[in-house]
PDB file of N, CA and C in Angstrom:
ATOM      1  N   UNK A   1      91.408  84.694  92.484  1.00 70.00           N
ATOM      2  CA  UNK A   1      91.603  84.216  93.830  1.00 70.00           C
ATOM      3  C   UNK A   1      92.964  84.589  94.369  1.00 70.00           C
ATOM      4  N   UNK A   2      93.250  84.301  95.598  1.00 73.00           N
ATOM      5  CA  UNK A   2      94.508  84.518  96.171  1.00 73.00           C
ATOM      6  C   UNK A   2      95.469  84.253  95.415  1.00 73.00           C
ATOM      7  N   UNK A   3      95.623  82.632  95.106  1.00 74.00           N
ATOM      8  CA  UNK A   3      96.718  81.944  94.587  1.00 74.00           C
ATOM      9  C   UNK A   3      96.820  81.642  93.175  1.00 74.00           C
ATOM     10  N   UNK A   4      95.556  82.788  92.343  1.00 85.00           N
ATOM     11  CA  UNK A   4      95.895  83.157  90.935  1.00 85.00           C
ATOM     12  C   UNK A   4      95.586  81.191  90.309  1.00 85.00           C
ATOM     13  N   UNK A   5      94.782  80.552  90.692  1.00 91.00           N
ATOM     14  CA  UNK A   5      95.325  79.375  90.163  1.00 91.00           C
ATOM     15  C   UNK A   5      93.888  79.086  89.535  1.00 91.00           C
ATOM     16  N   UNK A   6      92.928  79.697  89.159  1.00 94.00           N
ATOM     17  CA  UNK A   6      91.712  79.851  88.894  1.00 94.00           C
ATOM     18  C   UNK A   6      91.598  79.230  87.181  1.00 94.00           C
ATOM     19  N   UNK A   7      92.649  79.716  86.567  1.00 94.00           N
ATOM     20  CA  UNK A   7      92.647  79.223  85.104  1.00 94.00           C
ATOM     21  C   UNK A   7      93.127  78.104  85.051  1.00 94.00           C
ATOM     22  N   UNK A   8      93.929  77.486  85.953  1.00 96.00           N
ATOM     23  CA  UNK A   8      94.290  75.981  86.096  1.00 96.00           C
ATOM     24  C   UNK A   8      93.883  75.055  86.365  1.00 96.00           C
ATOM     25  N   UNK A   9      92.544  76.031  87.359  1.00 96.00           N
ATOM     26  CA  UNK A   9      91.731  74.792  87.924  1.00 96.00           C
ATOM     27  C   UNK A   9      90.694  74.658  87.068  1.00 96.00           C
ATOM     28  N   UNK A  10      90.204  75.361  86.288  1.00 96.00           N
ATOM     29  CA  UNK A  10      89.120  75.108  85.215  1.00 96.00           C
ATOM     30  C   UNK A  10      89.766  74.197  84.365  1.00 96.00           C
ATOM     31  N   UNK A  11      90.600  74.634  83.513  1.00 96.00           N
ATOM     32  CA  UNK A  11      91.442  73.471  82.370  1.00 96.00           C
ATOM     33  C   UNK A  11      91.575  72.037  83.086  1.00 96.00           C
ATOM     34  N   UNK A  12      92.432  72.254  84.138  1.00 97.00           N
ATOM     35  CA  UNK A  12      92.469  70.420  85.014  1.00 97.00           C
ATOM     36  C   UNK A  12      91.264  69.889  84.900  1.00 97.00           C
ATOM     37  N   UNK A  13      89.825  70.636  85.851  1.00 96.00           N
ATOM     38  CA  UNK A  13      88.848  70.028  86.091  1.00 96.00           C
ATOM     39  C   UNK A  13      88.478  69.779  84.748  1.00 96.00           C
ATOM     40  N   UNK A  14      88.071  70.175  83.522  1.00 97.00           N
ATOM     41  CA  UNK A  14      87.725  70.114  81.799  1.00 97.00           C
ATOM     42  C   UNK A  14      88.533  68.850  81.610  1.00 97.00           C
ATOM     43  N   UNK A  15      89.881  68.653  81.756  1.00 97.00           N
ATOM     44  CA  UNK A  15      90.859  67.410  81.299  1.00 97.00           C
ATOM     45  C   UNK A  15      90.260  66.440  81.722  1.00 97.00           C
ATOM     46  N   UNK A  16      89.677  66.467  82.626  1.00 95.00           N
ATOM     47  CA  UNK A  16      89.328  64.604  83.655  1.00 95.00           C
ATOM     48  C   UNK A  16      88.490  64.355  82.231  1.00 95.00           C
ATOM     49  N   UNK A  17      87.254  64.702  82.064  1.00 93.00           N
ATOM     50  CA  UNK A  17      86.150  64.758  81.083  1.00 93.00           C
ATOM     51  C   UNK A  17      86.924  63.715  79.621  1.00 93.00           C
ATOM     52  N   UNK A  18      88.262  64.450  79.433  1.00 94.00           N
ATOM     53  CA  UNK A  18      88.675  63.633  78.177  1.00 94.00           C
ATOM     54  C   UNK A  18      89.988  62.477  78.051  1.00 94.00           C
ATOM     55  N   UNK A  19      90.343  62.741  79.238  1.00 95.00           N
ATOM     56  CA  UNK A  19      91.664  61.788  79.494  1.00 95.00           C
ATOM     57  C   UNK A  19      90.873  60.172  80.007  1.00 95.00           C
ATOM     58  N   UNK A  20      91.816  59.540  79.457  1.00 93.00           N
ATOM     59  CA  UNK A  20      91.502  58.155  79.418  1.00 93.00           C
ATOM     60  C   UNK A  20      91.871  57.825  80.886  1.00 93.00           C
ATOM     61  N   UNK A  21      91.515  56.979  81.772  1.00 91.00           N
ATOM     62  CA  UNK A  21      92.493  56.184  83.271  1.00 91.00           C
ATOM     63  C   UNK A  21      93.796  56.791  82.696  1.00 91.00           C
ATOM     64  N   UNK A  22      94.597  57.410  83.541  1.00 93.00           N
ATOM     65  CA  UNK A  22      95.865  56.869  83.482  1.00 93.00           C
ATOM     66  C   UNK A  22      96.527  58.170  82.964  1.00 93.00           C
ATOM     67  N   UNK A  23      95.676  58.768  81.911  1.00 96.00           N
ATOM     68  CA  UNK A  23      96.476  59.837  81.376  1.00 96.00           C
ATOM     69  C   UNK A  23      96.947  60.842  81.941  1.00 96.00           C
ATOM     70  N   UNK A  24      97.807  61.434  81.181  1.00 97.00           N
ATOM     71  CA  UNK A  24      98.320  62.490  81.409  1.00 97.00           C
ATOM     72  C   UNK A  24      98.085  63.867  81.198  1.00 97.00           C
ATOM     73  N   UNK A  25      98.512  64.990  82.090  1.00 98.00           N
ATOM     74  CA  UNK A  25      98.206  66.239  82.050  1.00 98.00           C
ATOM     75  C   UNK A  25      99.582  67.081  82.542  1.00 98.00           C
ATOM     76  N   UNK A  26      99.779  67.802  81.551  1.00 98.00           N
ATOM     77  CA  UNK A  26     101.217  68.842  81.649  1.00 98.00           C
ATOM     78  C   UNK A  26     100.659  70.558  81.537  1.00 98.00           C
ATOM     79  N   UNK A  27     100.946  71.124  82.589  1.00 97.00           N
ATOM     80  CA  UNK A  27     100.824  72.261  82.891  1.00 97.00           C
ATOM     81  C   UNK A  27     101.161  73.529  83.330  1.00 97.00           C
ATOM     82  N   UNK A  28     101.830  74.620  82.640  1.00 97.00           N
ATOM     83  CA  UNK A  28     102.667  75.563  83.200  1.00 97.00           C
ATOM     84  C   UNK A  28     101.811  76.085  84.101  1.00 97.00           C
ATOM     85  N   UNK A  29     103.119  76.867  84.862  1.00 96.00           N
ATOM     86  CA  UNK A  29     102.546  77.743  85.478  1.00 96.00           C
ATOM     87  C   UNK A  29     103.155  78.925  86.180  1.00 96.00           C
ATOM     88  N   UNK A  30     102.607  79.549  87.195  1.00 95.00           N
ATOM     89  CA  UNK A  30     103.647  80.671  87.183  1.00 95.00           C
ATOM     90  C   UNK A  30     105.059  79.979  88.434  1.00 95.00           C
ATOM     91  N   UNK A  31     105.962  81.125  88.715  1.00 94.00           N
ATOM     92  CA  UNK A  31     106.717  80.589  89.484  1.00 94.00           C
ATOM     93  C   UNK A  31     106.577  80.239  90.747  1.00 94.00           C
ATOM     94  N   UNK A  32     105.390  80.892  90.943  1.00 94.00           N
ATOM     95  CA  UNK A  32     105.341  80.613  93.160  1.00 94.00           C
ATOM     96  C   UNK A  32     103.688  80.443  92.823  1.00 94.00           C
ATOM     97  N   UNK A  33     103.630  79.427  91.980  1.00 95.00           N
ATOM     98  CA  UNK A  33     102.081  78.465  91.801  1.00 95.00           C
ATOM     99  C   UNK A  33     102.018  76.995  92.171  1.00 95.00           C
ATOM    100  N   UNK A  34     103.033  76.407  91.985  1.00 95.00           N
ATOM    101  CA  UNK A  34     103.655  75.014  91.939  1.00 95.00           C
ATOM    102  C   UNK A  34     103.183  74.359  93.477  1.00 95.00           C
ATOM    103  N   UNK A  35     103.122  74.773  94.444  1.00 95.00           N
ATOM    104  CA  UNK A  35     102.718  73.955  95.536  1.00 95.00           C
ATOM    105  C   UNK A  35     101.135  74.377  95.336  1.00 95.00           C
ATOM    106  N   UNK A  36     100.621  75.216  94.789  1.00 95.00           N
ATOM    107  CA  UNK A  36      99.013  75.494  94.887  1.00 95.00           C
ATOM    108  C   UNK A  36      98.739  74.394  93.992  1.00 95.00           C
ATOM    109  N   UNK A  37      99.080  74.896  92.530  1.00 96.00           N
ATOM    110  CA  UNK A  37      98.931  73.589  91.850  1.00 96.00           C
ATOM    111  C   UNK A  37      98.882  72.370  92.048  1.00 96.00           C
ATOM    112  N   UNK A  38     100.133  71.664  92.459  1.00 96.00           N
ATOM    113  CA  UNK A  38      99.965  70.236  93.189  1.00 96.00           C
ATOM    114  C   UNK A  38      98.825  70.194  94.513  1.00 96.00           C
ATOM    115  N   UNK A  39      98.736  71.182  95.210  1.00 95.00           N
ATOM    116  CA  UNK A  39      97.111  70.474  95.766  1.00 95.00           C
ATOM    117  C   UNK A  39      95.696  71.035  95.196  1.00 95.00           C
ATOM    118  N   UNK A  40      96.016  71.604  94.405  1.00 96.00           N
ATOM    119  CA  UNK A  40      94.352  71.660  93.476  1.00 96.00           C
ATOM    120  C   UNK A  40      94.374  70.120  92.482  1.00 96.00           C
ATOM    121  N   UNK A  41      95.423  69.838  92.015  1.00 97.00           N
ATOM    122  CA  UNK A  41      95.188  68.674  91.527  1.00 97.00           C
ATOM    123  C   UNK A  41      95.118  67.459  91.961  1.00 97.00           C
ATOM    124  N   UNK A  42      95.371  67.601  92.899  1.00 95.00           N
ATOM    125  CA  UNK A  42      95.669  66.365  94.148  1.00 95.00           C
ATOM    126  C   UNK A  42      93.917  66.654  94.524  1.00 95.00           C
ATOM    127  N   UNK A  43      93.382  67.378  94.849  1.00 94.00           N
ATOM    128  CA  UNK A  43      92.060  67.859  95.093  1.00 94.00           C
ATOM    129  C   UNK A  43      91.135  67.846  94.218  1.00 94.00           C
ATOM    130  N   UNK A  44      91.519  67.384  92.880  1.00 95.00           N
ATOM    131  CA  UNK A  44      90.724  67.508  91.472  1.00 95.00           C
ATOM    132  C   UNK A  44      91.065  65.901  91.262  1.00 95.00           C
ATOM    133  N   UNK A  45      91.254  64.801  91.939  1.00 94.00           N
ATOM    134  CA  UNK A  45      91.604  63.763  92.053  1.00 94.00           C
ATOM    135  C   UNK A  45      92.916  62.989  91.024  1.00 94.00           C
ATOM    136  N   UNK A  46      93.901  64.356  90.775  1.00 96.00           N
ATOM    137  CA  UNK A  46      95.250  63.867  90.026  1.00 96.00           C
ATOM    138  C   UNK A  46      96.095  63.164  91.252  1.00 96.00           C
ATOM    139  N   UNK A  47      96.900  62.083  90.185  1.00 95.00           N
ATOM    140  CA  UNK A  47      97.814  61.372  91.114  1.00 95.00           C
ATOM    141  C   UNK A  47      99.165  61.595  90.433  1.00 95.00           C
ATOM    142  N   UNK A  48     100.338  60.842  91.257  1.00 95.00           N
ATOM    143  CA  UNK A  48     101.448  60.829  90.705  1.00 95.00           C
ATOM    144  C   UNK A  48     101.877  62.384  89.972  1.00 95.00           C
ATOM    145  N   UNK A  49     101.576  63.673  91.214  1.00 97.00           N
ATOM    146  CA  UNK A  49     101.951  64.505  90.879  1.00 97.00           C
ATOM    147  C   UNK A  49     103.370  64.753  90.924  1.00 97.00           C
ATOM    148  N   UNK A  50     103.993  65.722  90.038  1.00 97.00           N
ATOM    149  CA  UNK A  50     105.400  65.519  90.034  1.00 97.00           C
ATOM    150  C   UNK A  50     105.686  67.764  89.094  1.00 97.00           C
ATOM    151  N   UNK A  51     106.213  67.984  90.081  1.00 97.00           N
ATOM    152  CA  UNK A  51     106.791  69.407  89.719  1.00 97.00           C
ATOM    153  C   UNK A  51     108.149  69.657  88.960  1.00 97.00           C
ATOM    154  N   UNK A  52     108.169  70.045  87.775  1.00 97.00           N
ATOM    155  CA  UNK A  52     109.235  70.656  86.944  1.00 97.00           C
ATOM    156  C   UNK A  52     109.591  71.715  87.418  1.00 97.00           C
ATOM    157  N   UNK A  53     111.554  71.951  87.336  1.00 97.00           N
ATOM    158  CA  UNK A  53     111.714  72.992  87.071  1.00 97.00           C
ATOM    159  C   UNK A  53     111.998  73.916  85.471  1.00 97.00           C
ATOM    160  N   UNK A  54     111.903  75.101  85.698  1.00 96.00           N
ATOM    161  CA  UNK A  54     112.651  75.989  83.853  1.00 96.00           C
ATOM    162  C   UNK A  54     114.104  75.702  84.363  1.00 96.00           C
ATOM    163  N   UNK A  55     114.745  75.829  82.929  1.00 97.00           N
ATOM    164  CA  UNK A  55     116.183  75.817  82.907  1.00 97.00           C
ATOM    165  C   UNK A  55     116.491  76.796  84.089  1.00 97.00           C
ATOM    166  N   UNK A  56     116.044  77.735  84.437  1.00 97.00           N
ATOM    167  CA  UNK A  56     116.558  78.542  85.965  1.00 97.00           C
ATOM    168  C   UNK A  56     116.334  78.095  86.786  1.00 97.00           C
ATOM    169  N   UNK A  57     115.983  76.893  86.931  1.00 96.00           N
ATOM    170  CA  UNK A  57     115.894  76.082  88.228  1.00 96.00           C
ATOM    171  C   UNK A  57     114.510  76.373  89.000  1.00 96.00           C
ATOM    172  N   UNK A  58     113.704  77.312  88.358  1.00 96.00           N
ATOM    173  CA  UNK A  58     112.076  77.592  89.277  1.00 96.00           C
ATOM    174  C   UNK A  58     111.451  76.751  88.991  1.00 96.00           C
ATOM    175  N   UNK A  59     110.230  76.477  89.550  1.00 96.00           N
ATOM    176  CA  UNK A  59     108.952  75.626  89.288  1.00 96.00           C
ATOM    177  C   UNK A  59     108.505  76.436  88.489  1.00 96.00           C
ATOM    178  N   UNK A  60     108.139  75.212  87.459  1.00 97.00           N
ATOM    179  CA  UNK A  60     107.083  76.431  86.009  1.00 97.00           C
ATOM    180  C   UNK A  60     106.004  74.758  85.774  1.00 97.00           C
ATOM    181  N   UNK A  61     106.269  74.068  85.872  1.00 98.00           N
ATOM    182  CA  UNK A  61     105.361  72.750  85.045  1.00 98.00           C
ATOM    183  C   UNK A  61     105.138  72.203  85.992  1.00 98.00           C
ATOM    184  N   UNK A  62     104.102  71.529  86.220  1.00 98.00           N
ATOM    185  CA  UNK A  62     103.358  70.525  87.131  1.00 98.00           C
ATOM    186  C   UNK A  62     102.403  69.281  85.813  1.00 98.00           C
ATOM    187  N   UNK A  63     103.537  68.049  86.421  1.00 98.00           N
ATOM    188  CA  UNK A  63     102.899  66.789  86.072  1.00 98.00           C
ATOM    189  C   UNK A  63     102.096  65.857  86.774  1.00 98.00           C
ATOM    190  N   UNK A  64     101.109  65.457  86.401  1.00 97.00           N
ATOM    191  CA  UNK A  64      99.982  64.760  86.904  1.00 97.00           C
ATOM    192  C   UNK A  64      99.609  63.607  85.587  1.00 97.00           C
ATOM    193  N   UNK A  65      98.498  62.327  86.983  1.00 97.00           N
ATOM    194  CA  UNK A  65      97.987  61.221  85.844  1.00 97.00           C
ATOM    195  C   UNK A  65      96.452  61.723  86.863  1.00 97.00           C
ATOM    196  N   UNK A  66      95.239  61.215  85.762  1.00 96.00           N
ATOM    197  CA  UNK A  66      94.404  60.937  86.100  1.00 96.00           C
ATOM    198  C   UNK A  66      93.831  59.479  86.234  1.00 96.00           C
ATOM    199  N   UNK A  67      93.832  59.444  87.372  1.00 89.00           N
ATOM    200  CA  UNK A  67      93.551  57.517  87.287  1.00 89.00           C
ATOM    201  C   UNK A  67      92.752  57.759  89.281  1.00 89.00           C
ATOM    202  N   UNK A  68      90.763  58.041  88.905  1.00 77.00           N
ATOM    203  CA  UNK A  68      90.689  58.135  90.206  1.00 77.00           C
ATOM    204  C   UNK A  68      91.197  57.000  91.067  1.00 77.00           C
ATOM    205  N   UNK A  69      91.515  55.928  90.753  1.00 68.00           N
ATOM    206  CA  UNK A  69      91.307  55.191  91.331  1.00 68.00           C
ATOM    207  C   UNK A  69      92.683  55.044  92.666  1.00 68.00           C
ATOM    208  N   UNK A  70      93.632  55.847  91.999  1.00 62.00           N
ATOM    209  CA  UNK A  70      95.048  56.341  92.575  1.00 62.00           C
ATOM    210  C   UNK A  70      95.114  57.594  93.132  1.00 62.00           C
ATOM    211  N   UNK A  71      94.122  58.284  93.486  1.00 50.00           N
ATOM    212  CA  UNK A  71      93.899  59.799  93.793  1.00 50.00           C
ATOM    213  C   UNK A  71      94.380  59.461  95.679  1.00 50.00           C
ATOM    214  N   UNK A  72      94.915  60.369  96.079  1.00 50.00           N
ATOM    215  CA  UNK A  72      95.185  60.070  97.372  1.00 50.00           C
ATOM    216  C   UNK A  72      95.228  61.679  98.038  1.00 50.00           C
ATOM    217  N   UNK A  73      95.566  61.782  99.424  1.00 48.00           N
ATOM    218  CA  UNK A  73      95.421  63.098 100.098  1.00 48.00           C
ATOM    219  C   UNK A  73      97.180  64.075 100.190  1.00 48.00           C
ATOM    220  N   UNK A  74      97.088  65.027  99.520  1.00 46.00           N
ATOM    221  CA  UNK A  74      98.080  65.767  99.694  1.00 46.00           C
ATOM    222  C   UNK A  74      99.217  65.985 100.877  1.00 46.00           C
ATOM    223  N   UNK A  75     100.159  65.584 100.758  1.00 48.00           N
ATOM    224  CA  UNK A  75     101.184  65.538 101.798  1.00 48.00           C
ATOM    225  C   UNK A  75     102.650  65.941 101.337  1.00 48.00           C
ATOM    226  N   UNK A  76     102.535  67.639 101.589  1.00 49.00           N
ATOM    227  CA  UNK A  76     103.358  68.412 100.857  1.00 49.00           C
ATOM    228  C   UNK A  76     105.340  67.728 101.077  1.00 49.00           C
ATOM    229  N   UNK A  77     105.815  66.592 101.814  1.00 51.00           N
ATOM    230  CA  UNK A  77     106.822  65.762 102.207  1.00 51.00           C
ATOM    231  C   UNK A  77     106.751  64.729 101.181  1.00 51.00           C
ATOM    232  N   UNK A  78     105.519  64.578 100.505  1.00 51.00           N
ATOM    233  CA  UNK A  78     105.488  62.869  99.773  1.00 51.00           C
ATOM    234  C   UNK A  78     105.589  63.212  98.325  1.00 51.00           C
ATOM    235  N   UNK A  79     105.406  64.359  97.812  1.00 49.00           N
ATOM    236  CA  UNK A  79     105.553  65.224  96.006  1.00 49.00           C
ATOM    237  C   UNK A  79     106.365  64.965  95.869  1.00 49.00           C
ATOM    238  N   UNK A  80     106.983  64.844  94.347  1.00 52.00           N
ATOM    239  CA  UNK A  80     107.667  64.768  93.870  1.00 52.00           C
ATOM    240  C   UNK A  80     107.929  66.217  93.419  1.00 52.00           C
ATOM    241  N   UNK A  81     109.176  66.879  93.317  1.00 52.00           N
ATOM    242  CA  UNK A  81     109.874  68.387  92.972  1.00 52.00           C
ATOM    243  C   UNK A  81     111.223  67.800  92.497  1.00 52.00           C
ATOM    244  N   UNK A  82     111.006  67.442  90.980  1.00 51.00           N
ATOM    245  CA  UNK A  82     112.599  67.543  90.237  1.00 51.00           C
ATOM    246  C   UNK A  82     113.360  68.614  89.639  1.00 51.00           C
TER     247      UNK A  82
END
């Protein structure tokens, strides 16, 4: 696809299947993936998304919980990017 995020979104969507409420999911990725990522998972009903940077300061990791019950609508101002 465009935004290369095709192998991420299979693994995320596979994770719901085994993660308990609540759990967690840690996921690299490439460097200019990190806002696709946070709304495919935000769209795959992850909450409490939250973007890593690598020691060079890029986005490489995207953190997420699965808990539908906390799933809400993407609002690229309200993410968390540490």
């Amino acid at each position: 696809g465009q935004e290369g995020v095709e192998c991420i979104e299979a693994l995320a969507a596979a994770a719901r299947e085994h993660l308990v409420p609540g759990g967690g999911l840690l996921i690299e990725h490439g460097h200019d993936q990190g806002t696709a990522c946070i709304r495919l998972l935000d769209g795959l009903g992850y909450s409490q998304i939250v973007d890593h940077p690598d020691l060079a300061g890029v986005s490489r990791v995207v953190q997420a919980r699965f808990d539908p019950g906390l799933s809400g609508s993407y609002n690229p101002d309200e993410f968390s990017r540490v």
